[in-house]
Amino acid sequence: MPEIPAVSRRLLLGGALATGALAAGVGTAQAAPVMQAGAVPAPMPRRRPGQKSMIDVPYESHGTVRVGVIGLGNRGSGMTEGWSVVPGCTVTAVCDIRADRARRTADRLVATGKPRPAEYGGSDESFAQMLERDDIDLVYIATPWEFHYPQGKAAMLAGKHVIVELPIATEIDELWDLVDTSERTRRHLMLAENCSYGRNELAMLKMAHEGLFGDITNGHGGYLHDLRELLFSDTYYTDAWRRLWHTRSTASFYAMHGLAPVAAAMDINRGDRMAVLRATATEPKGLADYRERFMPRSHPSWKETYVNGDLVTCLIDTAKGRVIRAEHDVSSPRPYSRINSLAGSRGIFEDYAGVMSTSGGRIYVEPDHGGHSWRAFDAYRKEFDHWLWRKIGDDAANNGGHGGMDYVLQWRTVQLMRAGLVPDIDVYDSAAWCSPVPLSVKSLAAGGRPVEIPDFTRGSWVNLRMGLDSRASEMPPVA
Ligand SMILES: NC(=O)c1ccc[n+]([C@@H]2O[C@H](COP(=O)([O-])OP(=O)(O)OC[C@H]3O[C@@H](n4cnc5c(N)ncnc54)[C@H](O)[C@@H]3O)[C@@H](O)[C@H]2O)c1
């Protein structure tokens, strides 16, 4: 295998290698999106006077990053402890509509030797009071999906940068509004897409950008997680908020964990873009079947009707003619997978290949391999390990959930803010990756017709630039 240069061959060659730009002529800003006849169009709202792109805009340097957290359930409470152990980061305020959760989280931080954060809670407007503080640089939002858009927007209007759990919003006009609010307020808003910082995902990105797969032609990712037991638990999701989404519409609610790494490897918004989406959905069977077998007739879930298809698949055409298949299924019995697969003219990678393992992976690339048989990924993962994992992989293993990728996301976000660097994931990536939520609804309502995906960059997607494939850099020393 070739030795990896510090800067990827893709950037040295102006992107020609991985993006197929030599053949397609991209990089010259003339590439036209492939629009399908009959596709439902996606209007592009105009920028207001004074509103400017946030692409390549660095964070201002922060000596310490002061975090305010909204939503202290399963995810938010664990991530709060994660923020508190990143060098140069401190949690100054915590908020939950349930005041006891703010108290519990504050107590836990104090028990681990951290300063006590200010507590907010008691009403669904408590977060707005927290946002009035002037000692918060970054707001982290881990509330149910319906609150992400209003809370993310309010945080930017209050002058804070924002990191929001998946999805940042669930409607197209809300996604545009978050882009526009970011451009007007000059605050960054990013999706907390931890899986994009997964070790295999970042190795896949590096292999793609080094040209190992030749011209990338297709990718496949998703979120296939049997959540039935948790969805029907009375103690896990607060007020059953996540199950209730399955009573509202058929949508690809949460495919971003598998879609985003494939999109990053394809340079989406950095030389290519997601242009058209078509959705299919199977019948909603899984949740009703589970309820029938395991839930007593007195359970409140018996008043509900589940309409979300078990397997929702989005086929996404990119402007440069690639295809992404993004899947979502949380209501069928099956082992966990984010699929995480990428293929091109010289080879293919598939994650989740082992029988028991979630981190196995298999590969087949020419000229290294032949004979139509898969090879183990281990040696490639070592060779193409991203600098972030080489640098902080041991810390991540000790500190973080989800195999360490939560810590890598948090460490990197704090590093970018402290060092005054450009975000790896910006508001345009976040909006594009979340757009299949409403667009799958739209496509399915139109009988599976193709729908155009908005260009949230307003034309800047043609320019090659770095993202998750960042250059190695140091965390500034803590004073
Ligand atoms: N990236 C990941 O790996 C990952 C993993 C799990 C969950 N998540 C995401 O995290 C978010 C939270 O999920 P969860 O499992 O922690 O749910 P949860 O029900 O355990 O927690 C949600 C919390 O938000 C609070 N809340 C509700 N409305 C509020 C409001 N208006 N203001 C303040 N607090 C409010 C609730 O009281 C609760 O404590 C979801 O968006 C979910 O998709 C992401």
Short mmCIF file of C-alpha atoms and ligand atoms in Angstrom, two decimals:
data_model
loop_
_atom_site.label_atom_id
_atom_site.label_comp_id
_atom_site.label_asym_id
_atom_site.label_seq_id
_atom_site.Cartn_x
_atom_site.Cartn_y
_atom_site.Cartn_z
CA MET A 1 0.00 0.00 0.00
CA PRO A 2 1.24 3.53 -0.69
CA GLU A 3 2.59 5.71 2.10
CA ILE A 4 0.06 8.42 2.93
CA PRO A 5 1.31 11.97 2.39
CA ALA A 6 0.43 14.62 5.00
CA VAL A 7 -1.89 16.30 2.52
CA SER A 8 -4.03 13.94 0.52
CA ARG A 9 -3.24 13.31 -3.13
CA ARG A 10 -6.77 14.50 -3.88
CA LEU A 11 -5.97 18.03 -2.74
CA LEU A 12 -2.56 18.04 -4.37
CA LEU A 13 -4.21 17.11 -7.67
CA GLY A 14 -6.95 19.66 -7.21
CA GLY A 15 -9.43 16.97 -6.42
CA ALA A 16 -9.16 15.14 -9.70
CA LEU A 17 -8.41 11.74 -8.27
CA ALA A 18 -11.22 10.97 -5.90
CA THR A 19 -13.88 13.13 -7.45
CA GLY A 20 -13.30 12.09 -11.05
CA ALA A 21 -13.03 15.78 -11.79
CA LEU A 22 -10.65 15.31 -14.71
CA ALA A 23 -13.26 13.36 -16.59
CA ALA A 24 -16.22 15.44 -15.51
CA GLY A 25 -14.59 18.86 -15.74
CA VAL A 26 -15.67 19.74 -12.23
CA GLY A 27 -13.74 22.26 -10.18
CA THR A 28 -14.47 24.76 -12.91
CA ALA A 29 -17.83 25.79 -11.48
CA GLN A 30 -19.69 24.80 -14.65
CA ALA A 31 -20.93 21.42 -13.49
CA ALA A 32 -24.68 21.30 -13.83
CA PRO A 33 -26.74 19.15 -11.50
CA VAL A 34 -28.33 16.10 -13.10
CA MET A 35 -32.01 16.91 -12.80
CA GLN A 36 -34.49 14.26 -13.65
CA ALA A 37 -37.43 15.02 -15.86
CA GLY A 38 -40.52 15.37 -13.73
CA ALA A 39 -38.64 15.87 -10.45
CA VAL A 40 -40.47 18.01 -7.92
CA PRO A 41 -38.43 21.25 -7.94
CA ALA A 42 -36.59 22.75 -4.94
CA PRO A 43 -36.76 26.56 -4.91
CA MET A 44 -33.64 28.44 -3.73
CA PRO A 45 -34.54 31.44 -1.55
CA ARG A 46 -32.44 34.56 -2.17
CA ARG A 47 -29.97 35.84 0.40
CA ARG A 48 -31.09 38.98 2.19
CA PRO A 49 -28.87 42.07 1.83
CA GLY A 50 -25.82 41.76 4.09
CA GLN A 51 -26.17 37.99 4.44
CA LYS A 52 -23.00 36.09 3.46
CA SER A 53 -21.82 32.51 3.15
CA MET A 54 -20.34 30.78 6.22
CA ILE A 55 -18.16 28.50 4.07
CA ASP A 56 -14.52 28.61 5.17
CA VAL A 57 -15.34 31.05 7.99
CA PRO A 58 -13.17 30.13 11.01
CA TYR A 59 -14.35 30.23 14.60
CA GLU A 60 -12.97 33.15 16.58
CA SER A 61 -10.29 31.76 18.96
CA HIS A 62 -11.54 30.83 22.42
CA GLY A 63 -9.17 30.39 25.38
CA THR A 64 -11.75 28.14 27.01
CA VAL A 65 -14.88 26.84 25.35
CA ARG A 66 -17.85 27.36 27.68
CA VAL A 67 -20.72 25.00 26.93
CA GLY A 68 -24.42 25.29 27.76
CA VAL A 69 -26.44 22.09 27.41
CA ILE A 70 -30.17 21.83 26.61
CA GLY A 71 -31.77 18.41 27.16
CA LEU A 72 -30.40 16.14 29.87
CA GLY A 73 -31.92 12.76 29.12
CA ASN A 74 -30.05 9.65 28.02
CA ARG A 75 -27.90 11.44 25.46
CA GLY A 76 -27.51 14.92 26.93
CA SER A 77 -26.43 13.80 30.40
CA GLY A 78 -23.71 11.50 29.06
CA MET A 79 -22.46 14.07 26.57
CA THR A 80 -22.33 16.72 29.31
CA GLU A 81 -19.74 14.64 31.13
CA GLY A 82 -17.97 14.21 27.80
CA TRP A 83 -17.69 17.99 27.28
CA SER A 84 -16.41 18.44 30.81
CA VAL A 85 -13.34 16.22 30.28
CA VAL A 86 -12.12 17.78 27.00
CA PRO A 87 -9.04 19.94 27.66
CA GLY A 88 -9.97 23.64 27.65
CA CYS A 89 -13.70 23.02 27.84
CA THR A 90 -16.06 23.70 30.73
CA VAL A 91 -19.82 23.27 31.15
CA THR A 92 -21.19 26.55 32.52
CA ALA A 93 -24.94 25.90 32.36
CA VAL A 94 -27.34 22.98 31.99
CA CYS A 95 -31.04 23.00 31.18
CA ASP A 96 -33.88 20.52 31.04
CA ILE A 97 -37.59 21.08 31.08
CA ARG A 98 -37.46 18.74 34.09
CA ALA A 99 -35.56 20.75 36.71
CA ASP A 100 -34.53 17.60 38.63
CA ARG A 101 -32.46 16.50 35.63
CA ALA A 102 -30.56 19.80 35.66
CA ARG A 103 -29.86 19.28 39.37
CA ARG A 104 -28.82 15.64 38.83
CA THR A 105 -26.41 16.57 36.02
CA ALA A 106 -24.92 19.45 37.99
CA ASP A 107 -24.42 17.17 41.01
CA ARG A 108 -22.69 14.60 38.84
CA LEU A 109 -20.27 17.17 37.43
CA VAL A 110 -19.42 18.37 40.93
CA ALA A 111 -18.89 14.75 42.04
CA THR A 112 -16.27 14.37 39.31
CA GLY A 113 -14.41 17.48 40.49
CA LYS A 114 -15.83 19.95 37.95
CA PRO A 115 -17.28 23.39 38.74
CA ARG A 116 -21.04 23.43 39.38
CA PRO A 117 -22.88 24.69 36.30
CA ALA A 118 -25.85 27.04 36.56
CA GLU A 119 -29.13 25.11 36.45
CA TYR A 120 -32.18 25.95 34.34
CA GLY A 121 -35.43 24.04 34.24
CA GLY A 122 -39.10 23.91 35.09
CA SER A 123 -40.65 25.09 31.83
CA ASP A 124 -40.28 24.65 28.09
CA GLU A 125 -38.99 28.25 27.99
CA SER A 126 -36.19 27.67 30.52
CA PHE A 127 -33.69 27.28 27.70
CA ALA A 128 -34.39 30.87 26.58
CA GLN A 129 -33.32 32.14 30.02
CA MET A 130 -30.15 30.09 29.81
CA LEU A 131 -29.38 31.63 26.41
CA GLU A 132 -29.34 35.11 28.01
CA ARG A 133 -26.08 34.25 29.81
CA ASP A 134 -22.91 35.81 28.46
CA ASP A 135 -20.64 32.97 29.60
CA ILE A 136 -21.71 30.42 26.96
CA ASP A 137 -19.78 30.04 23.69
CA LEU A 138 -21.33 26.80 22.45
CA VAL A 139 -24.83 25.45 22.98
CA TYR A 140 -25.25 21.68 22.73
CA ILE A 141 -28.85 20.55 22.08
CA ALA A 142 -30.01 17.01 22.92
CA THR A 143 -33.77 17.40 23.21
CA PRO A 144 -36.45 15.49 21.23
CA TRP A 145 -36.40 16.24 17.49
CA GLU A 146 -39.32 18.70 17.53
CA PHE A 147 -37.30 21.18 19.61
CA HIS A 148 -34.05 21.17 17.63
CA TYR A 149 -35.01 23.85 15.11
CA PRO A 150 -36.47 26.48 17.47
CA GLN A 151 -33.73 25.95 20.06
CA GLY A 152 -30.93 25.95 17.48
CA LYS A 153 -32.21 29.13 15.89
CA ALA A 154 -32.70 30.84 19.26
CA ALA A 155 -29.16 29.95 20.30
CA MET A 156 -27.65 31.55 17.18
CA LEU A 157 -29.82 34.65 17.65
CA ALA A 158 -28.43 34.82 21.21
CA GLY A 159 -24.92 34.94 19.73
CA LYS A 160 -23.83 31.36 20.47
CA HIS A 161 -22.36 28.71 18.19
CA VAL A 162 -24.49 25.58 18.20
CA ILE A 163 -24.10 21.82 17.94
CA VAL A 164 -27.39 19.95 17.56
CA GLU A 165 -28.24 16.28 17.78
CA LEU A 166 -29.76 14.59 14.73
CA PRO A 167 -31.67 16.03 12.88
CA ILE A 168 -31.08 19.80 13.06
CA ALA A 169 -34.65 20.30 11.74
CA THR A 170 -37.38 18.21 10.13
CA GLU A 171 -38.81 20.58 7.46
CA ILE A 172 -37.16 22.12 4.39
CA ASP A 173 -38.12 25.70 5.26
CA GLU A 174 -36.65 25.17 8.75
CA LEU A 175 -33.38 23.89 7.24
CA TRP A 176 -33.20 26.98 5.03
CA ASP A 177 -33.99 29.19 8.01
CA LEU A 178 -31.11 27.68 10.01
CA VAL A 179 -28.75 28.27 7.05
CA ASP A 180 -29.95 31.85 6.70
CA THR A 181 -29.81 32.50 10.46
CA SER A 182 -26.23 31.19 10.55
CA GLU A 183 -25.28 33.44 7.62
CA ARG A 184 -26.93 36.47 9.23
CA THR A 185 -25.69 35.98 12.78
CA ARG A 186 -22.21 34.71 11.68
CA ARG A 187 -22.62 31.85 14.16
CA HIS A 188 -21.86 28.26 13.20
CA LEU A 189 -24.45 25.54 13.61
CA MET A 190 -23.38 21.94 13.11
CA LEU A 191 -24.99 18.55 13.32
CA ALA A 192 -23.56 16.44 16.17
CA GLU A 193 -22.81 13.71 13.65
CA ASN A 194 -20.60 11.55 15.82
CA CYS A 195 -20.50 8.61 13.38
CA SER A 196 -18.70 10.80 10.85
CA TYR A 197 -15.85 10.73 13.38
CA GLY A 198 -15.94 6.93 13.65
CA ARG A 199 -12.60 5.23 13.09
CA ASN A 200 -13.73 3.11 10.13
CA GLU A 201 -15.71 5.98 8.63
CA LEU A 202 -12.70 8.30 8.70
CA ALA A 203 -10.44 5.56 7.30
CA MET A 204 -12.97 5.07 4.50
CA LEU A 205 -12.87 8.81 3.82
CA LYS A 206 -9.08 8.80 3.64
CA MET A 207 -8.99 5.77 1.34
CA ALA A 208 -11.50 7.47 -0.96
CA HIS A 209 -9.52 10.67 -1.05
CA GLU A 210 -6.27 8.81 -1.68
CA GLY A 211 -7.89 7.31 -4.77
CA LEU A 212 -7.94 3.72 -3.52
CA PHE A 213 -11.41 3.10 -4.96
CA GLY A 214 -10.64 4.91 -8.25
CA ASP A 215 -13.57 7.09 -9.34
CA ILE A 216 -16.24 6.77 -6.66
CA THR A 217 -19.52 5.65 -8.24
CA ASN A 218 -21.76 4.69 -5.33
CA GLY A 219 -22.13 4.44 -1.58
CA HIS A 220 -24.53 2.86 0.87
CA GLY A 221 -25.24 3.79 4.47
CA GLY A 222 -28.01 4.01 6.98
CA TYR A 223 -29.30 3.51 10.47
CA LEU A 224 -30.53 -0.01 11.05
CA HIS A 225 -31.08 -0.35 14.78
CA ASP A 226 -33.73 -2.47 16.45
CA LEU A 227 -35.08 0.13 18.90
CA ARG A 228 -38.42 -1.62 19.58
CA GLU A 229 -37.72 -2.39 23.22
CA LEU A 230 -36.54 1.18 23.93
CA LEU A 231 -39.38 2.73 21.93
CA PHE A 232 -41.93 0.91 24.11
CA SER A 233 -40.05 1.42 27.37
CA ASP A 234 -41.81 3.73 29.84
CA THR A 235 -38.52 4.92 31.29
CA TYR A 236 -36.19 5.42 28.29
CA TYR A 237 -37.44 8.07 25.82
CA THR A 238 -39.11 10.80 27.87
CA ASP A 239 -42.89 10.77 27.29
CA ALA A 240 -42.34 8.24 24.47
CA TRP A 241 -41.39 11.12 22.16
CA ARG A 242 -39.53 8.95 19.68
CA ARG A 243 -42.30 6.35 19.31
CA LEU A 244 -44.80 9.14 18.67
CA TRP A 245 -42.88 10.23 15.57
CA HIS A 246 -43.83 6.85 14.09
CA THR A 247 -47.52 7.82 14.35
CA ARG A 248 -47.08 11.01 12.29
CA SER A 249 -45.59 10.26 8.87
CA THR A 250 -43.50 7.87 6.84
CA ALA A 251 -40.03 9.36 6.77
CA SER A 252 -36.36 8.56 6.80
CA PHE A 253 -36.08 10.12 10.26
CA TYR A 254 -32.54 9.28 11.19
CA ALA A 255 -30.41 7.93 8.32
CA MET A 256 -27.71 10.58 8.82
CA HIS A 257 -25.39 8.31 10.81
CA GLY A 258 -24.89 6.23 7.66
CA LEU A 259 -25.51 8.86 5.00
CA ALA A 260 -23.09 11.52 6.26
CA PRO A 261 -19.87 9.42 6.13
CA VAL A 262 -20.66 8.35 2.55
CA ALA A 263 -21.46 11.95 1.61
CA ALA A 264 -18.18 13.15 3.14
CA ALA A 265 -16.21 10.52 1.19
CA MET A 266 -17.92 11.77 -1.99
CA ASP A 267 -17.06 15.44 -1.25
CA ILE A 268 -20.71 16.44 -1.05
CA ASN A 269 -20.80 20.28 -0.86
CA ARG A 270 -17.08 20.20 -1.65
CA GLY A 271 -17.06 19.32 -5.37
CA ASP A 272 -20.27 17.35 -5.69
CA ARG A 273 -23.74 17.70 -4.27
CA MET A 274 -26.83 15.63 -3.51
CA ALA A 275 -29.22 16.62 -6.31
CA VAL A 276 -32.27 14.35 -6.49
CA LEU A 277 -33.93 11.96 -4.02
CA ARG A 278 -36.45 9.15 -4.49
CA ALA A 279 -37.90 7.29 -1.51
CA THR A 280 -39.55 3.93 -1.01
CA ALA A 281 -41.06 2.51 2.17
CA THR A 282 -42.20 -0.90 3.28
CA GLU A 283 -45.40 -1.35 5.24
CA PRO A 284 -45.36 -0.40 8.94
CA LYS A 285 -45.47 -3.82 10.60
CA GLY A 286 -42.73 -4.01 13.24
CA LEU A 287 -44.06 -1.77 16.03
CA ALA A 288 -47.62 -3.06 15.93
CA ASP A 289 -46.34 -6.63 15.93
CA TYR A 290 -44.07 -5.95 18.91
CA ARG A 291 -46.93 -4.28 20.82
CA GLU A 292 -49.21 -7.22 20.10
CA ARG A 293 -46.70 -9.66 21.56
CA PHE A 294 -45.19 -7.73 24.47
CA MET A 295 -47.35 -4.80 25.62
CA PRO A 296 -50.29 -5.18 28.05
CA ARG A 297 -53.64 -3.97 26.68
CA SER A 298 -53.66 -1.24 29.35
CA HIS A 299 -50.51 0.37 27.89
CA PRO A 300 -51.02 3.85 26.35
CA SER A 301 -49.38 2.67 23.12
CA TRP A 302 -52.60 0.79 22.30
CA LYS A 303 -54.20 4.14 21.44
CA GLU A 304 -51.56 4.72 18.73
CA THR A 305 -51.47 3.86 15.02
CA TYR A 306 -48.03 3.41 13.50
CA VAL A 307 -47.69 4.78 9.98
CA ASN A 308 -43.93 5.00 9.47
CA GLY A 309 -42.74 2.31 7.06
CA ASP A 310 -40.33 -0.12 8.70
CA LEU A 311 -37.62 0.22 6.03
CA VAL A 312 -37.47 3.63 4.38
CA THR A 313 -34.90 3.77 1.57
CA CYS A 314 -33.72 6.95 -0.13
CA LEU A 315 -31.91 6.75 -3.45
CA ILE A 316 -29.95 9.93 -3.92
CA ASP A 317 -28.38 10.99 -7.24
CA THR A 318 -25.48 13.37 -6.97
CA ALA A 319 -24.74 16.15 -9.44
CA LYS A 320 -21.82 14.13 -10.75
CA GLY A 321 -23.87 11.02 -11.37
CA ARG A 322 -23.06 8.98 -8.28
CA VAL A 323 -25.72 7.18 -6.31
CA ILE A 324 -26.14 6.99 -2.54
CA ARG A 325 -28.53 4.51 -0.95
CA ALA A 326 -29.55 5.63 2.54
CA GLU A 327 -31.70 3.36 4.70
CA HIS A 328 -33.61 3.78 7.95
CA ASP A 329 -35.16 0.99 10.00
CA VAL A 330 -35.59 1.06 13.79
CA SER A 331 -38.66 -1.17 14.04
CA SER A 332 -37.56 -4.57 12.69
CA PRO A 333 -35.70 -7.39 14.46
CA ARG A 334 -32.12 -7.32 13.21
CA PRO A 335 -28.53 -6.79 14.39
CA TYR A 336 -27.22 -3.22 14.37
CA SER A 337 -25.66 -1.75 11.23
CA ARG A 338 -24.86 1.60 9.66
CA ILE A 339 -23.78 -0.28 6.51
CA ASN A 340 -21.01 2.20 5.68
CA SER A 341 -19.99 1.05 2.22
CA LEU A 342 -18.29 2.84 -0.67
CA ALA A 343 -17.42 1.64 -4.17
CA GLY A 344 -15.75 2.89 -7.33
CA SER A 345 -13.94 1.92 -10.51
CA ARG A 346 -11.04 0.31 -8.60
CA GLY A 347 -12.70 -1.35 -5.59
CA ILE A 348 -15.11 -1.48 -2.70
CA PHE A 349 -15.26 -1.26 1.10
CA GLU A 350 -18.03 -2.72 3.25
CA ASP A 351 -18.27 -2.22 7.00
CA TYR A 352 -20.24 -4.39 9.46
CA ALA A 353 -19.09 -7.53 7.71
CA GLY A 354 -18.17 -9.70 10.71
CA VAL A 355 -20.75 -12.02 12.23
CA MET A 356 -20.43 -10.63 15.77
CA SER A 357 -18.38 -7.51 15.28
CA THR A 358 -19.56 -3.96 14.69
CA SER A 359 -16.13 -2.79 13.62
CA GLY A 360 -14.94 -5.50 11.23
CA GLY A 361 -15.06 -4.40 7.65
CA ARG A 362 -13.92 -5.99 4.42
CA ILE A 363 -12.29 -4.62 1.34
CA TYR A 364 -11.48 -5.46 -2.28
CA VAL A 365 -9.29 -3.05 -4.28
CA GLU A 366 -7.28 -3.45 -7.47
CA PRO A 367 -4.44 -4.01 -8.00
CA ASP A 368 -3.91 -5.35 -4.45
CA HIS A 369 -6.69 -7.93 -4.68
CA GLY A 370 -8.19 -10.32 -7.19
CA GLY A 371 -10.03 -13.59 -7.40
CA HIS A 372 -13.41 -12.14 -6.40
CA SER A 373 -12.81 -12.72 -2.68
CA TRP A 374 -13.02 -10.18 0.15
CA ARG A 375 -9.98 -9.31 2.29
CA ALA A 376 -9.86 -8.23 5.92
CA PHE A 377 -9.87 -4.48 6.47
CA ASP A 378 -7.52 -4.44 9.49
CA ALA A 379 -4.27 -3.58 7.67
CA TYR A 380 -6.00 -0.81 5.70
CA ARG A 381 -7.57 0.64 8.80
CA LYS A 382 -4.13 0.85 10.36
CA GLU A 383 -2.57 2.36 7.25
CA PHE A 384 -5.36 4.90 6.68
CA ASP A 385 -6.08 5.70 10.33
CA HIS A 386 -7.16 9.36 10.56
CA TRP A 387 -4.79 11.67 12.47
CA LEU A 388 -7.49 12.33 15.08
CA TRP A 389 -7.63 8.65 16.04
CA ARG A 390 -3.84 8.34 16.01
CA LYS A 391 -3.64 11.35 18.31
CA ILE A 392 -6.50 10.85 20.76
CA GLY A 393 -7.73 7.31 20.11
CA ASP A 394 -6.57 6.10 23.53
CA ASP A 395 -8.29 9.02 25.30
CA ALA A 396 -11.42 8.36 23.26
CA ALA A 397 -11.44 4.71 24.29
CA ASN A 398 -11.25 5.74 27.97
CA ASN A 399 -13.69 8.64 27.88
CA GLY A 400 -16.30 8.27 25.26
CA GLY A 401 -19.46 6.45 24.38
CA HIS A 402 -20.08 4.73 21.05
CA GLY A 403 -16.59 3.25 20.82
CA GLY A 404 -14.92 6.61 21.41
CA MET A 405 -16.37 8.57 18.51
CA ASP A 406 -18.41 10.80 20.84
CA TYR A 407 -15.19 11.95 22.48
CA VAL A 408 -13.48 12.50 19.11
CA LEU A 409 -16.43 14.68 18.00
CA GLN A 410 -16.31 16.67 21.23
CA TRP A 411 -12.51 16.99 21.37
CA ARG A 412 -12.36 18.12 17.74
CA THR A 413 -15.20 20.64 18.13
CA VAL A 414 -13.46 22.20 21.14
CA GLN A 415 -10.11 22.17 19.34
CA LEU A 416 -11.60 23.93 16.28
CA MET A 417 -13.10 26.62 18.51
CA ARG A 418 -10.03 27.10 20.69
CA ALA A 419 -7.60 27.21 17.76
CA GLY A 420 -9.87 29.39 15.62
CA LEU A 421 -10.20 26.93 12.74
CA VAL A 422 -12.88 26.29 10.12
CA PRO A 423 -15.49 23.68 11.19
CA ASP A 424 -15.18 20.20 9.65
CA ILE A 425 -18.99 20.00 9.46
CA ASP A 426 -20.79 23.25 8.65
CA VAL A 427 -24.40 24.35 8.46
CA TYR A 428 -24.54 23.42 4.75
CA ASP A 429 -23.43 19.83 5.41
CA SER A 430 -25.84 19.61 8.31
CA ALA A 431 -28.80 20.88 6.24
CA ALA A 432 -28.00 18.61 3.27
CA TRP A 433 -27.58 15.49 5.41
CA CYS A 434 -30.89 16.18 7.23
CA SER A 435 -32.85 17.08 4.09
CA PRO A 436 -33.90 13.42 3.44
CA VAL A 437 -36.16 13.68 6.51
CA PRO A 438 -38.69 16.01 4.82
CA LEU A 439 -37.79 15.05 1.25
CA SER A 440 -38.55 11.36 1.86
CA VAL A 441 -42.02 12.42 3.05
CA LYS A 442 -42.43 14.55 -0.07
CA SER A 443 -41.26 11.82 -2.44
CA LEU A 444 -43.42 9.15 -0.81
CA ALA A 445 -46.46 11.45 -0.89
CA ALA A 446 -45.85 11.82 -4.64
CA GLY A 447 -45.80 8.05 -5.14
CA GLY A 448 -42.01 7.75 -5.02
CA ARG A 449 -41.46 10.53 -7.57
CA PRO A 450 -37.99 12.13 -7.60
CA VAL A 451 -37.69 15.39 -5.69
CA GLU A 452 -34.90 17.91 -6.09
CA ILE A 453 -32.63 18.41 -3.09
CA PRO A 454 -32.03 22.09 -2.33
CA ASP A 455 -28.52 23.43 -2.84
CA PHE A 456 -28.03 25.00 0.58
CA THR A 457 -24.59 26.29 -0.50
CA ARG A 458 -26.24 28.40 -3.23
CA GLY A 459 -23.72 27.31 -5.86
CA SER A 460 -20.54 27.01 -3.76
CA TRP A 461 -20.65 23.19 -3.77
CA VAL A 462 -18.46 23.18 -6.91
CA ASN A 463 -15.41 24.33 -4.95
CA LEU A 464 -13.18 21.61 -3.52
CA ARG A 465 -12.29 22.25 0.13
CA MET A 466 -11.34 20.34 3.21
CA GLY A 467 -13.82 18.98 5.70
CA LEU A 468 -13.57 15.87 7.84
CA ASP A 469 -10.33 15.01 6.00
CA SER A 470 -8.62 17.80 7.96
CA ARG A 471 -4.88 18.51 8.35
CA ALA A 472 -3.36 17.39 11.65
CA SER A 473 -3.13 20.13 14.28
CA GLU A 474 -2.62 20.53 18.02
CA MET A 475 -5.06 21.33 20.80
CA PRO A 476 -3.88 24.74 22.11
CA PRO A 477 -2.25 24.35 25.55
CA VAL A 478 -4.53 24.97 28.52
CA ALA A 479 -3.41 28.02 30.51
N1 LIG B 1 -25.70 11.04 18.09
C1 LIG B 1 -26.05 9.96 18.79
O1 LIG B 1 -25.36 8.97 18.80
C2 LIG B 1 -27.32 9.98 19.58
C3 LIG B 1 -27.62 8.94 20.47
C4 LIG B 1 -28.80 9.01 21.19
C5 LIG B 1 -29.68 10.07 21.03
N2 LIG B 1 -29.37 11.06 20.14
C6 LIG B 1 -30.27 12.22 19.98
O2 LIG B 1 -30.28 12.95 21.20
C7 LIG B 1 -31.54 13.57 21.39
C8 LIG B 1 -32.11 13.20 22.75
O3 LIG B 1 -32.34 11.80 22.80
P1 LIG B 1 -32.44 11.03 24.20
O4 LIG B 1 -32.31 9.59 23.91
O5 LIG B 1 -31.48 11.64 25.18
O6 LIG B 1 -33.93 11.37 24.66
P2 LIG B 1 -34.44 11.55 26.17
O7 LIG B 1 -35.91 11.47 26.11
O8 LIG B 1 -33.71 10.62 27.06
O9 LIG B 1 -33.97 13.02 26.55
C9 LIG B 1 -34.59 14.19 26.08
C10 LIG B 1 -34.51 15.23 27.19
O10 LIG B 1 -34.97 16.51 26.68
C11 LIG B 1 -35.75 17.10 27.70
N3 LIG B 1 -36.63 18.12 27.08
C12 LIG B 1 -37.74 17.94 26.37
N4 LIG B 1 -38.22 19.12 25.93
C13 LIG B 1 -37.37 20.07 26.38
C14 LIG B 1 -37.34 21.48 26.26
N5 LIG B 1 -38.26 22.15 25.56
N6 LIG B 1 -36.33 22.14 26.87
C15 LIG B 1 -35.38 21.47 27.58
N7 LIG B 1 -35.39 20.13 27.72
C16 LIG B 1 -36.36 19.44 27.12
C17 LIG B 1 -36.49 15.94 28.35
O11 LIG B 1 -36.98 16.27 29.64
C18 LIG B 1 -35.40 14.89 28.39
O12 LIG B 1 -34.64 14.95 29.57
C19 LIG B 1 -32.39 13.13 20.21
O13 LIG B 1 -32.35 14.11 19.23
C20 LIG B 1 -31.72 11.86 19.73
O14 LIG B 1 -31.97 11.60 18.38
C21 LIG B 1 -28.21 11.03 19.43
#
